[in-house]
CSV table of C-alpha atoms and ligand atoms in Angstrom, one decimal:
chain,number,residue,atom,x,y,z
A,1,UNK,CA,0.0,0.0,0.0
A,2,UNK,CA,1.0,3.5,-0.8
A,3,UNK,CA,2.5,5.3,2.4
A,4,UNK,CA,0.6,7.7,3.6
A,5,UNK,CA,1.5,11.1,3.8
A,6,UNK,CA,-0.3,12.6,7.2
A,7,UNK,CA,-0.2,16.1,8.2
A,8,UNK,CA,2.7,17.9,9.9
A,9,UNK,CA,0.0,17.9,12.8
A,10,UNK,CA,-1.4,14.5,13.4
A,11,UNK,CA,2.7,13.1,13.3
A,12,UNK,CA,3.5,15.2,16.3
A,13,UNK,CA,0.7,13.7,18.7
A,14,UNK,CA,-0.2,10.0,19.8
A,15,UNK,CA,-3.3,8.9,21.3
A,16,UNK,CA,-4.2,10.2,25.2
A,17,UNK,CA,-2.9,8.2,27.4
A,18,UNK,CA,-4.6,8.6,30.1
A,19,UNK,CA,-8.4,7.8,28.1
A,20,UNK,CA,-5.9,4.7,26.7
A,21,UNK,CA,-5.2,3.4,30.1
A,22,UNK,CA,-8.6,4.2,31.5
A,23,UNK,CA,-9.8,2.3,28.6
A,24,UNK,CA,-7.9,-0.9,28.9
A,25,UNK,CA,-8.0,-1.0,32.3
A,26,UNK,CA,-12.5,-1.3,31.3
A,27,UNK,CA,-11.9,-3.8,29.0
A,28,UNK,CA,-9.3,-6.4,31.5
A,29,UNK,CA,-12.2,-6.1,33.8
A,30,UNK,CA,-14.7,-7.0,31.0
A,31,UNK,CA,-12.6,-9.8,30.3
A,32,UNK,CA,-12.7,-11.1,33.9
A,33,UNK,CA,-9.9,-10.2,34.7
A,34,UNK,CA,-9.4,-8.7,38.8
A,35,UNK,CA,-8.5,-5.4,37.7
A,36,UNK,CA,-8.3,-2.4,40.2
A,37,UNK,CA,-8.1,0.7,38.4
A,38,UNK,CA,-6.5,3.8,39.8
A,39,UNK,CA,-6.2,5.4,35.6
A,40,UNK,CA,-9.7,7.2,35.4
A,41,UNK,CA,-9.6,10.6,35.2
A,42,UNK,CA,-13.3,10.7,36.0
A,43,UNK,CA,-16.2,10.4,38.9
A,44,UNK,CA,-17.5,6.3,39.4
A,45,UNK,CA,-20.6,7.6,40.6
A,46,UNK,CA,-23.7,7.5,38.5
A,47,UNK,CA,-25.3,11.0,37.0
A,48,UNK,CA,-27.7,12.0,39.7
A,49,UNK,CA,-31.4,11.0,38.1
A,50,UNK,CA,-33.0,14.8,38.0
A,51,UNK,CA,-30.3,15.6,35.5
A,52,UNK,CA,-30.9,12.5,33.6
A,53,UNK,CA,-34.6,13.0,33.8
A,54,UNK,CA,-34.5,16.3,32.7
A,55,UNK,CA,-32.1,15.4,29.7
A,56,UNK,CA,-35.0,12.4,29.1
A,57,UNK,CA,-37.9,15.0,29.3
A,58,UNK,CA,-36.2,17.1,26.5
A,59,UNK,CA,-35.5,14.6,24.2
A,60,UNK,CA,-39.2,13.5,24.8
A,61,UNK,CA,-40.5,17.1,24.2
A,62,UNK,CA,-38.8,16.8,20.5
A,63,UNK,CA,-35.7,19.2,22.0
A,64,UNK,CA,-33.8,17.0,18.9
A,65,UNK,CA,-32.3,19.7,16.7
A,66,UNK,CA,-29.6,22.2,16.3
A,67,UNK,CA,-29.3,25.1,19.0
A,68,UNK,CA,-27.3,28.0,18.4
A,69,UNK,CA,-23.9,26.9,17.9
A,70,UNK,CA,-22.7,28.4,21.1
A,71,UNK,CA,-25.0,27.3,23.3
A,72,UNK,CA,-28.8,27.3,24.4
A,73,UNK,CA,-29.6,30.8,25.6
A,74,UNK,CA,-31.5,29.0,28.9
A,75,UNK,CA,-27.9,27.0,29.5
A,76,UNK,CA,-25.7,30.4,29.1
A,77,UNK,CA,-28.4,31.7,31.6
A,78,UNK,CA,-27.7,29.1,34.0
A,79,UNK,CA,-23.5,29.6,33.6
A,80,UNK,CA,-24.2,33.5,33.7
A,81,UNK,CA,-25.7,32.7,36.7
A,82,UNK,CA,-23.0,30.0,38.2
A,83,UNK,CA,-20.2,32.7,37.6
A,84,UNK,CA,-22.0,35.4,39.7
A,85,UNK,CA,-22.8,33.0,42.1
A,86,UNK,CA,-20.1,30.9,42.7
A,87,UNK,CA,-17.2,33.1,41.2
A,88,UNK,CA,-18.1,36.9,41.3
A,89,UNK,CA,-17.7,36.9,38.0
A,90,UNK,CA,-20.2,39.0,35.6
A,91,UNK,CA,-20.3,37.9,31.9
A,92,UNK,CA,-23.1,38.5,29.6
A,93,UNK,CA,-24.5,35.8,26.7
A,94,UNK,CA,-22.0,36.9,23.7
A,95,UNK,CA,-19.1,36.1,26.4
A,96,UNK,CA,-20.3,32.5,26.7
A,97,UNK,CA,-19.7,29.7,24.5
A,98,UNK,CA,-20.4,25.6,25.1
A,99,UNK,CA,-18.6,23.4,23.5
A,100,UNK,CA,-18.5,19.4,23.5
A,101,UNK,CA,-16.3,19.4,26.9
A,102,UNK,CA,-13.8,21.1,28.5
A,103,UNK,CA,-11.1,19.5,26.4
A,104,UNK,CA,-13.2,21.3,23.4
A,105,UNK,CA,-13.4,24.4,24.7
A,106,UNK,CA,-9.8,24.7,25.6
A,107,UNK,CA,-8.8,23.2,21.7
A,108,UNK,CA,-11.1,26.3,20.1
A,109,UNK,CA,-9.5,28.9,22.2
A,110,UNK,CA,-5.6,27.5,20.9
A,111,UNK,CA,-7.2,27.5,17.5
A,112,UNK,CA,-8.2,30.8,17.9
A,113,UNK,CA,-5.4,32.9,19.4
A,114,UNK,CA,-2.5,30.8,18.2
A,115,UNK,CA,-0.2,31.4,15.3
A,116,UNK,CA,2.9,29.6,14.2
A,117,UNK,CA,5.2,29.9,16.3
A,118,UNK,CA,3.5,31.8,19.3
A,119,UNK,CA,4.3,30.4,22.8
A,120,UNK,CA,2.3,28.9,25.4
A,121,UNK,CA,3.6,28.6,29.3
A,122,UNK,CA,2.8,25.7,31.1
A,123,UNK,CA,3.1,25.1,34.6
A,124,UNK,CA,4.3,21.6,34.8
A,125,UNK,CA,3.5,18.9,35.9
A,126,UNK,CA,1.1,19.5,33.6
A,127,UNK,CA,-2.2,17.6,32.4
A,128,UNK,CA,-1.3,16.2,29.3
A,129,UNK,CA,-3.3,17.2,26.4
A,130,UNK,CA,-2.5,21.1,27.0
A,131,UNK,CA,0.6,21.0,25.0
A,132,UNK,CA,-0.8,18.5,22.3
A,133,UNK,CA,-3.6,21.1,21.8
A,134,UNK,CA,-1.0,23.9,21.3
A,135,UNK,CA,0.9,21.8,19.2
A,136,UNK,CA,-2.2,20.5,17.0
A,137,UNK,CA,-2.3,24.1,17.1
A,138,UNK,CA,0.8,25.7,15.9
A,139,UNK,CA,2.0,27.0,18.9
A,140,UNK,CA,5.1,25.8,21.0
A,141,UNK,CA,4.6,24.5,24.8
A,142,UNK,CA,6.8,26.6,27.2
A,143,UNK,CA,6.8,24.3,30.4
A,144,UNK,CA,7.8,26.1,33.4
A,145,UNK,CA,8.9,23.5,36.5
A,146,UNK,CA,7.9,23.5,40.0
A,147,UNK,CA,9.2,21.4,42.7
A,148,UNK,CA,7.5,19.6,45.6
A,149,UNK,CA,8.7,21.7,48.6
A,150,UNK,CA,7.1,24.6,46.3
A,151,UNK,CA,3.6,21.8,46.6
A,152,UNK,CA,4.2,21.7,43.0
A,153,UNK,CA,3.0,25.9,42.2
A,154,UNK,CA,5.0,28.2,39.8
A,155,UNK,CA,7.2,30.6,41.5
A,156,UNK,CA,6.6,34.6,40.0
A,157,UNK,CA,10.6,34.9,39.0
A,158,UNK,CA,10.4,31.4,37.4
A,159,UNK,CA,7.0,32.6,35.5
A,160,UNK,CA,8.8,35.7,34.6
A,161,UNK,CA,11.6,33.8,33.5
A,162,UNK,CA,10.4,32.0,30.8
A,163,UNK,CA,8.4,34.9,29.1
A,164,UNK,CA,10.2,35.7,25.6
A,165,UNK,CA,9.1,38.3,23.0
A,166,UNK,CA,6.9,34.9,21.3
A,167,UNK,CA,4.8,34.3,24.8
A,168,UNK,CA,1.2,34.3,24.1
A,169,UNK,CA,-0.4,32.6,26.6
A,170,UNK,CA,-0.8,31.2,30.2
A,171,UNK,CA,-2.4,28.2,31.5
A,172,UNK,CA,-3.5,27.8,34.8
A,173,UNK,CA,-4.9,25.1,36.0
A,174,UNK,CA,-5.7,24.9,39.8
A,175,UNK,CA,-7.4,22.9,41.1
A,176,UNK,CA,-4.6,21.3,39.8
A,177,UNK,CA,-4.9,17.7,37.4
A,178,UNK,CA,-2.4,15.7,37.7
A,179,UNK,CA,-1.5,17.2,41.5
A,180,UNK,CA,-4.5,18.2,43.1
A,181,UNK,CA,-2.6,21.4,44.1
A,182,UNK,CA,-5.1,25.0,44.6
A,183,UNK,CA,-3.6,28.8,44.4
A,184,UNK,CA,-4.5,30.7,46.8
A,185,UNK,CA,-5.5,34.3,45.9
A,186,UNK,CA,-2.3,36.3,46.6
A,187,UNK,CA,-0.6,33.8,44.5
A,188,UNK,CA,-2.9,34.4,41.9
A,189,UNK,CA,-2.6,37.9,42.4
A,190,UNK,CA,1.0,37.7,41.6
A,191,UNK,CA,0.5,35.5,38.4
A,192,UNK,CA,-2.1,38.1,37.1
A,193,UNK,CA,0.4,41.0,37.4
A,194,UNK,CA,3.0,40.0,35.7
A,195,UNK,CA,0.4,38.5,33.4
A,196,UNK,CA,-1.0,41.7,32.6
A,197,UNK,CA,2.6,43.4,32.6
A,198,UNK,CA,3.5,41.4,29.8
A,199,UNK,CA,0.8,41.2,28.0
A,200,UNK,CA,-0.3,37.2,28.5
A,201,UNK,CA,-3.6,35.9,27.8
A,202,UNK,CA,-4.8,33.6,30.7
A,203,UNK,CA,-6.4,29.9,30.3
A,204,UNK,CA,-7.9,29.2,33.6
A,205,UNK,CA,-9.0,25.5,33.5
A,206,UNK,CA,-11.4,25.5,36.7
A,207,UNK,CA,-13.1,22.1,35.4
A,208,UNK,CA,-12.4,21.1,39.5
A,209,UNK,CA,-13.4,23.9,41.3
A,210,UNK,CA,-16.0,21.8,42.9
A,211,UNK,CA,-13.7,19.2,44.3
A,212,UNK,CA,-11.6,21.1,46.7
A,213,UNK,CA,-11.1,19.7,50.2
A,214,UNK,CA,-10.5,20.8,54.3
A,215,UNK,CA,-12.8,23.8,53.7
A,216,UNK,CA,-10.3,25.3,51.0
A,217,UNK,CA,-11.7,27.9,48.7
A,218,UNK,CA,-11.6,27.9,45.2
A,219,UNK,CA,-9.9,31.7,43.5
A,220,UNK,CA,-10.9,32.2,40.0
A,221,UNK,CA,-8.2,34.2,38.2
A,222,UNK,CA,-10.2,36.2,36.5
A,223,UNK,CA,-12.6,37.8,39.6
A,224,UNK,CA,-9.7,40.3,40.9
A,225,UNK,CA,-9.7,42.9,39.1
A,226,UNK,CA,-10.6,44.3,35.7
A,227,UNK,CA,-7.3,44.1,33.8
A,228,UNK,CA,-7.1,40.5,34.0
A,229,UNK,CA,-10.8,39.2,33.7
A,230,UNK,CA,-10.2,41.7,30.1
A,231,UNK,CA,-7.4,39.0,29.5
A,232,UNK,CA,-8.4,35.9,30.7
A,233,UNK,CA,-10.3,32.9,29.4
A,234,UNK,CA,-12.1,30.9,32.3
A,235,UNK,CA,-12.8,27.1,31.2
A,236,UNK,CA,-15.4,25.1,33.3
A,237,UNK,CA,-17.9,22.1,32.3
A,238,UNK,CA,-20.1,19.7,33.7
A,239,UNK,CA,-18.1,16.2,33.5
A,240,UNK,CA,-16.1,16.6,37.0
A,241,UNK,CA,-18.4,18.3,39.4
A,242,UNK,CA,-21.8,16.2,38.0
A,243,UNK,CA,-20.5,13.0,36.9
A,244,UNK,CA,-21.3,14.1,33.0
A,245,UNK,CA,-17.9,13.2,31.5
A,246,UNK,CA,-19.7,11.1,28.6
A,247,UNK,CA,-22.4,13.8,28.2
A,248,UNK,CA,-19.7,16.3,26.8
A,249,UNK,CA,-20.3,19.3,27.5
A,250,UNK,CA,-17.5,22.2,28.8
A,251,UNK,CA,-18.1,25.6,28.5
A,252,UNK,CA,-16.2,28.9,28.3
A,253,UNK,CA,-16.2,32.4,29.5
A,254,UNK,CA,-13.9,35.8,28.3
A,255,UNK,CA,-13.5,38.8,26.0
A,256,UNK,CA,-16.5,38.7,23.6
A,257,UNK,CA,-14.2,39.5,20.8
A,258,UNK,CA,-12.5,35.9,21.5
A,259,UNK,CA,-15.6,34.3,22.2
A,260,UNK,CA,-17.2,35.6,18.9
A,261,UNK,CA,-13.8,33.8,16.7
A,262,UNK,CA,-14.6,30.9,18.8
A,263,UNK,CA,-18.0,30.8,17.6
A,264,UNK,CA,-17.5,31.0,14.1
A,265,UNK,CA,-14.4,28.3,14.4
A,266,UNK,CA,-17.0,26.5,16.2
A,267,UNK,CA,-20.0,26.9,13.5
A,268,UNK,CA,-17.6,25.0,10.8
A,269,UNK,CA,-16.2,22.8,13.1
A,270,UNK,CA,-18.7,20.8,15.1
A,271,UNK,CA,-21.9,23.7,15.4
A,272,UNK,CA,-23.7,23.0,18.5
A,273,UNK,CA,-23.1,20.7,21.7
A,274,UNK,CA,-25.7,17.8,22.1
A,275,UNK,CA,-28.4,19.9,22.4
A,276,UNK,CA,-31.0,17.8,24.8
A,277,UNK,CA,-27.9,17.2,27.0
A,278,UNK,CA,-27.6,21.3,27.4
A,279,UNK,CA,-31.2,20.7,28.9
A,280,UNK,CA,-29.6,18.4,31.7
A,281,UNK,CA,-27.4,20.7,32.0
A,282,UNK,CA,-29.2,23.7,32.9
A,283,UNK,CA,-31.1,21.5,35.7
A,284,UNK,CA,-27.5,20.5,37.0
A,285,UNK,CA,-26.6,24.0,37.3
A,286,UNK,CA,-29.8,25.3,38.8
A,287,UNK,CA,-30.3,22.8,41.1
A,288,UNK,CA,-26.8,20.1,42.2
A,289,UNK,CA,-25.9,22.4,44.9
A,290,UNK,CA,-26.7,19.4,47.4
A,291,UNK,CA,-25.9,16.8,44.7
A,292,UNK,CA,-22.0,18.0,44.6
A,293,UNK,CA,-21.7,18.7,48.0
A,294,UNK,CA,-22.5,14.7,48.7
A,295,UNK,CA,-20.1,13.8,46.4
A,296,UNK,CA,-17.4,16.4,47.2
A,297,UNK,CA,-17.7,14.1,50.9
A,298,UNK,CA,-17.2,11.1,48.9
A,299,UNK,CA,-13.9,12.4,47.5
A,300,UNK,CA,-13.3,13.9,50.6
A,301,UNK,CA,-13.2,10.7,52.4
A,302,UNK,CA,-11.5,8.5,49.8
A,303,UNK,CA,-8.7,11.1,49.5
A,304,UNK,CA,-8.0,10.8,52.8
A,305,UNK,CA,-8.3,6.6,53.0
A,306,UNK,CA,-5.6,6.9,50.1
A,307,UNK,CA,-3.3,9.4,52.0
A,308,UNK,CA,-3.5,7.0,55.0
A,309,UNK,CA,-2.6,3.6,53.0
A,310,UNK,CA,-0.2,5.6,51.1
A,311,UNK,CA,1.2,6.5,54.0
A,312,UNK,CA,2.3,2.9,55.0
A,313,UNK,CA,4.8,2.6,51.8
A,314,UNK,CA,8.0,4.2,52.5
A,315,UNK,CA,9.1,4.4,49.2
A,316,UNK,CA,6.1,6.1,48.3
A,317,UNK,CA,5.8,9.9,48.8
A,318,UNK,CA,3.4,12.6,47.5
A,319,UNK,CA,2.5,16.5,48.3
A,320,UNK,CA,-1.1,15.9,49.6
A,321,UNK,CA,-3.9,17.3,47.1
A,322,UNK,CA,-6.1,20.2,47.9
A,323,UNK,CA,-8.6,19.2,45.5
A,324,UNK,CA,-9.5,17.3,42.0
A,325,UNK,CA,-9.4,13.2,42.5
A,326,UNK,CA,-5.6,12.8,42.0
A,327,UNK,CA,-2.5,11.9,44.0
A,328,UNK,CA,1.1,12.5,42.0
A,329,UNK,CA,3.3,9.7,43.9
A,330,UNK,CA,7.1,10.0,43.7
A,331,UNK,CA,7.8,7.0,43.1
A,332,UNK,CA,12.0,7.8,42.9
A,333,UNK,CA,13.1,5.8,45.5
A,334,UNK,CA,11.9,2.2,44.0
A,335,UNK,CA,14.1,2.5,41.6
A,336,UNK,CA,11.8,2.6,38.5
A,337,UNK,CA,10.4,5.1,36.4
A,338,UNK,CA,6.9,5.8,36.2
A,339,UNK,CA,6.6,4.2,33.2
A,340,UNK,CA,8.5,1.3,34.4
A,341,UNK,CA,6.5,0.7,37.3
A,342,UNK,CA,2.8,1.1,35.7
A,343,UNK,CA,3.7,-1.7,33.2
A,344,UNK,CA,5.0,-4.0,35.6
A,345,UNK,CA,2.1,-3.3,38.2
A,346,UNK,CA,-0.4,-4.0,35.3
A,347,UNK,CA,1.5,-6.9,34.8
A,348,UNK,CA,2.3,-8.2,38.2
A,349,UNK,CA,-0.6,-7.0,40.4
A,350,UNK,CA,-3.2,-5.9,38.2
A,351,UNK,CA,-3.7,-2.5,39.2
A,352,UNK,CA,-3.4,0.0,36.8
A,353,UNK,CA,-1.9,3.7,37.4
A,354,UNK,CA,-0.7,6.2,34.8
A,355,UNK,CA,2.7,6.8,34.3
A,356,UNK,CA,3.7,10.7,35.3
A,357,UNK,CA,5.7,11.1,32.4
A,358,UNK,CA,2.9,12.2,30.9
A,359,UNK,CA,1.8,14.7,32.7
A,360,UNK,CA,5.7,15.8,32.4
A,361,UNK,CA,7.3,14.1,34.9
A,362,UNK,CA,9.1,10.5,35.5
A,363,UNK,CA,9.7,10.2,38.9
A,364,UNK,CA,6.1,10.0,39.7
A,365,UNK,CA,3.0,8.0,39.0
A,366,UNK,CA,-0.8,9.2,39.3
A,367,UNK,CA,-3.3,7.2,40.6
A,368,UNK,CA,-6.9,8.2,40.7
A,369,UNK,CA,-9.5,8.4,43.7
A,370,UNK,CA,-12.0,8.6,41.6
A,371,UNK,CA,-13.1,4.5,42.8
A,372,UNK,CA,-14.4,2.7,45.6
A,373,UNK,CA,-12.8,2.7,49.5
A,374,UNK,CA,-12.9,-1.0,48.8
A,375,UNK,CA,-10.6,-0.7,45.6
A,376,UNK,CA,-8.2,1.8,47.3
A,377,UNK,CA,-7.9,-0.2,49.9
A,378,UNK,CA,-6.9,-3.1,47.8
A,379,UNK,CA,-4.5,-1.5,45.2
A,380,UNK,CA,-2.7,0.6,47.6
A,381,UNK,CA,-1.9,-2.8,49.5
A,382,UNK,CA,-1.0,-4.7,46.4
A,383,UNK,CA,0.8,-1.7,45.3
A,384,UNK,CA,2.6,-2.2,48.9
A,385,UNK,CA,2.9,-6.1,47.8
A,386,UNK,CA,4.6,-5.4,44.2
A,387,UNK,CA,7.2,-3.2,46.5
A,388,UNK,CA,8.3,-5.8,48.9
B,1,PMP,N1,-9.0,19.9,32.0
B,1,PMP,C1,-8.5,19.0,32.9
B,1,PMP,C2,-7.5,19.5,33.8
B,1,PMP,C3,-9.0,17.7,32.9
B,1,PMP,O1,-8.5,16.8,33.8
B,1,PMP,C4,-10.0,17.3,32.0
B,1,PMP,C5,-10.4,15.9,32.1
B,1,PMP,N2,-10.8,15.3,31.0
B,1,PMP,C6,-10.5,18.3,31.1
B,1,PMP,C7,-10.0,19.6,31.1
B,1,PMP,C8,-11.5,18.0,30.1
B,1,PMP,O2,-12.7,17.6,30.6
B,1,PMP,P1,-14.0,17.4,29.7
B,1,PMP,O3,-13.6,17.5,28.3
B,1,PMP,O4,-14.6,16.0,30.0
B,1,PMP,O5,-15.0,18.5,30.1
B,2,LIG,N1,-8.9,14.4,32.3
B,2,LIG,C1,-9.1,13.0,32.7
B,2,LIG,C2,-7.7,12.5,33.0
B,2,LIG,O1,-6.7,13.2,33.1
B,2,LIG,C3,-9.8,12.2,31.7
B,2,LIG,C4,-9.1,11.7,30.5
B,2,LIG,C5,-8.7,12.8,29.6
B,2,LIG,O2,-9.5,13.5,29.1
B,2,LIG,O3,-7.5,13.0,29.5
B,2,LIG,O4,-7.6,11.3,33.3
C-alpha cells in the first residue's frame, strides 16, 4: 500500500494516554480479569437522576435539533448565573460559549489565538493534552517546573523567566490535574500581574473547582480585578463536578471579541453541543448544589483513606492534594520510572496507574481516587505487595 503522507499535525501527537489506560483498564475487567483501576480521570458515581430525567424529558419534548452553535440561551443563563454566584464573575451571553467538553473548549481557544510559532507557558506537571492542543495548534509549549517543597505551584521569577518576546499565553490550572494542588489568591494575584505586565492571555482550566477539600476555597483568576478578567479565558464544564464526563459538554467564558472567533471556528467545526444534553445541564446548574456537595464528601473521604494507606509505603511519597481526584506519587526511590513501574504493576498486580511522564514528569505515577474505599484499599496494599 502507498505510504501515507499525514499532516505535519497529526505526526507530532499520539493517542491520550490517560483515556488509553482508562480504557484498557475497562476492557481487562470485562474480560474477567481482577483489575483495580486507579487510571480514570473521572467520577465512578452514577449522573444524579434529575439531571438524567430532565435530559429524558427534552429529548421527549422533540428538543432533537440544532441550537445555536454556542450554546442554548437558557444554559448560558444558568452559567451567567453560576459565575456570579459561585465566582463573582459578571459575563453576559456573547461572552459565553459551550462546546463538546472542557477538552473542546480549551482546543477552540488554541485555535483561535495561536499562530505559528506563538508560545504557550505551562506550569508543569502539567495535564497532558495542554501542549498536544498547542501543538495541533501551531504554537510551541513553554513548560515552566515547579518542585515539591514549592507543593508543585509556579514561582513569580520562574513565570517571569520564561516569558520571551513569542509568549502568548498562560495556563493555569488549579485545582490542579495531575497534583491536586489550589492557588491561593495572593498567589494568583502575583501571576495576574506579571500576566498583565507582559501582556499574556490567561487559560484558567477551573473544570475542579467543585472538588476542593478541608474547607479550602476555590480563587478564579479572573474575579480580581478588571485588567485580568479583560485577559483571561475561564474554562469550566459539567463532566467533573456532575458526573457528565460522557455527556460532553465544557463551557467557556472571556472577552467577547475571542468568544465571537470561537464561535465561528465552532460553526464550521462541530456547530452546537448535544443539544438535549444542554437541557440536563441547565437542571444541573440550577439545582446540584446538594448533589455536589454529597459527592465532594465522597472524595473527601476516599482522598483521605488513600493518603493513610499511602502512608504505610515508605518508598512512596506525594505532596497531599487540595482538590481534584488525583494523588502524583514519587515513586524515585523504587528504583523505576513511572513508566517502568505502571507496566510492571499492570502486569504483576493488576492495578493499573498512569505513568507521570505524561503529565511531564518520571519520577512520579498518578493514581486516581475517583473508585471505591474498597478498591483503594486493595491497590494501595497490592501496590505495597509489588514493592516488597
Ligand atoms: N481539564 C482538565 C485538567 C482535565 O483533567 C480534564 C479531564 N478530561 C479536562 C480539562 C476535560 O474535561 P471534559 O472535556 O470532560 O470536560
Ligand atoms: N482528564 C481526565 C484524566 O486526566 C480524563 C481523561 C482525559 O480526558 O485526559 O484522566
Amino acid at each position: 500500500m502507498k505510504t501515507i503522507q499525514f499532516s505535519h499535525r497529526i505526526e507530532q501527537v499520539g493517542p491520550s494516554q490517560t483515556l488509553a489506560i482508562t480504557h484498557k483498564a475497562k476492557k481487562m475487567k470485562q474480560e474477567g480479569h481482577d483489575v483495580i483501576s486507579f487510571g480514570a480521570g473521572e467520577p465512578d458515581l452514577d449522573t444524579p437522576e434529575f439531571i438524567k430525567n430532565a435530559a429524558i424529558d427534552a429529548l421527549k419534548k422533540g428538543m432533537t435539533k440544532y441550537s445555536p452553535t454556542s450554546g442554548l440561551p437558557d444554559f448560558k443563563k444558568a452559567i451567567i448565573e453560576k459565575f456570579e454566584k459561585d465566582n463573582g464573575l459578571k459575563y453576559s451571553s456573547d461572552e459565553i460559549i459551550v462546546s463538546n467538553g472542557a477538552k473542546h473548549s480549551l482546543f477552540n481557544a488554541f485555535q483561535v489565538l495561536l499562530n505559528e510559532g506563538d508560545q504557550v507557558l505551562i506550569p508543569s506537571p502539567y495535564w497532558l493534552s495542554y501542549p498536544e492542543m498547542v501543538r495541533l495548534s501551531g504554537g510551541e509549549p513553554v513548560f515552566i517546573e515547579t518542585n515539591e517543597s514549592d507543593r508543585f505551584k509556579i514561582k513569580p521569577k520562574d513565570l517571569e523567566n520564561k516569558i520571551s518576546s513569542r509568549a502568548k499565553v498562560l495556563v493555569i490550572n488549579s485545582p490542579s490535574n495531575p497534583t491536586g494542588v489550589i492557588y491561593d489568591r495572593s498567589e494568583l494575584e502575583e501571576i495576574s500581574r506579571i500576566a498583565v505586565k507582559h501582556g499574556l492571555f490567561v487559560i484558567s482550566d477551573e473544570i475542579y473547582e467543585k472538588l476542593i477539600y478541608d474547607g479550602k476555597k476555590h480563587v478564579s483568576i479572573a474575579s480580581l480585578n478588571t485588567e485580568i478578567k479583560n485577559v483571561t479565558l475561564t474554562v469550566n464544564g459539567m463532566s467533573k463536578a456532575y458526573s457528565m464526563t460522557g455527556w460532553r459538554l465544557g463551557y467557556l467564558a472571556g472577552p467577547r471579541e475571542i468568544v465571537e472567533k470561537m464561535d465561528n471556528f465552532q460553526s464550521h467545526a462541530t456547530s452546537n453541543p448535544n443539544t438535549f444534553a444542554q437541557y440536563g445541564a441547565v437542571e444541573a446548574l440550577l439545582k446540584g448544589g446538594e448533589e455536589i456537595a454529597k459527592m465532594r464528601d465522597v472524595f473527601e473521604t476516599r482522598r483521605n483513606l488513600m493518603a493513610r494507606e499511602l502512608d504505610k509505603i515508605s518508598k512512596c511519597s506525594y505532596v497531599c492534594p487540595d482538590g481534584a481526584f488525583y494523588f502524583f506519587v514519587n515513586i524515585s526511590k523504587t528504583g523505576m520510572d513511572g513508566a517502568r513501574f505502571a507496566e510492571k504493576l499492570l502486569e504483576k498486580q493488576v492495578v493499573a496507574v498512569v505513568p507521570g511522564d505524561v503529565f511531564g514528569s518520571a519520577r512520579h505515577i498518578r493514581l486516581s481516587f475517583a473508585t471505591s474505599e474498597q478498591n483503594i484499599m486493595k491497590g494501595i496494599s497490592r501496590i505495597a505487595d509489588f514493592l516488597k
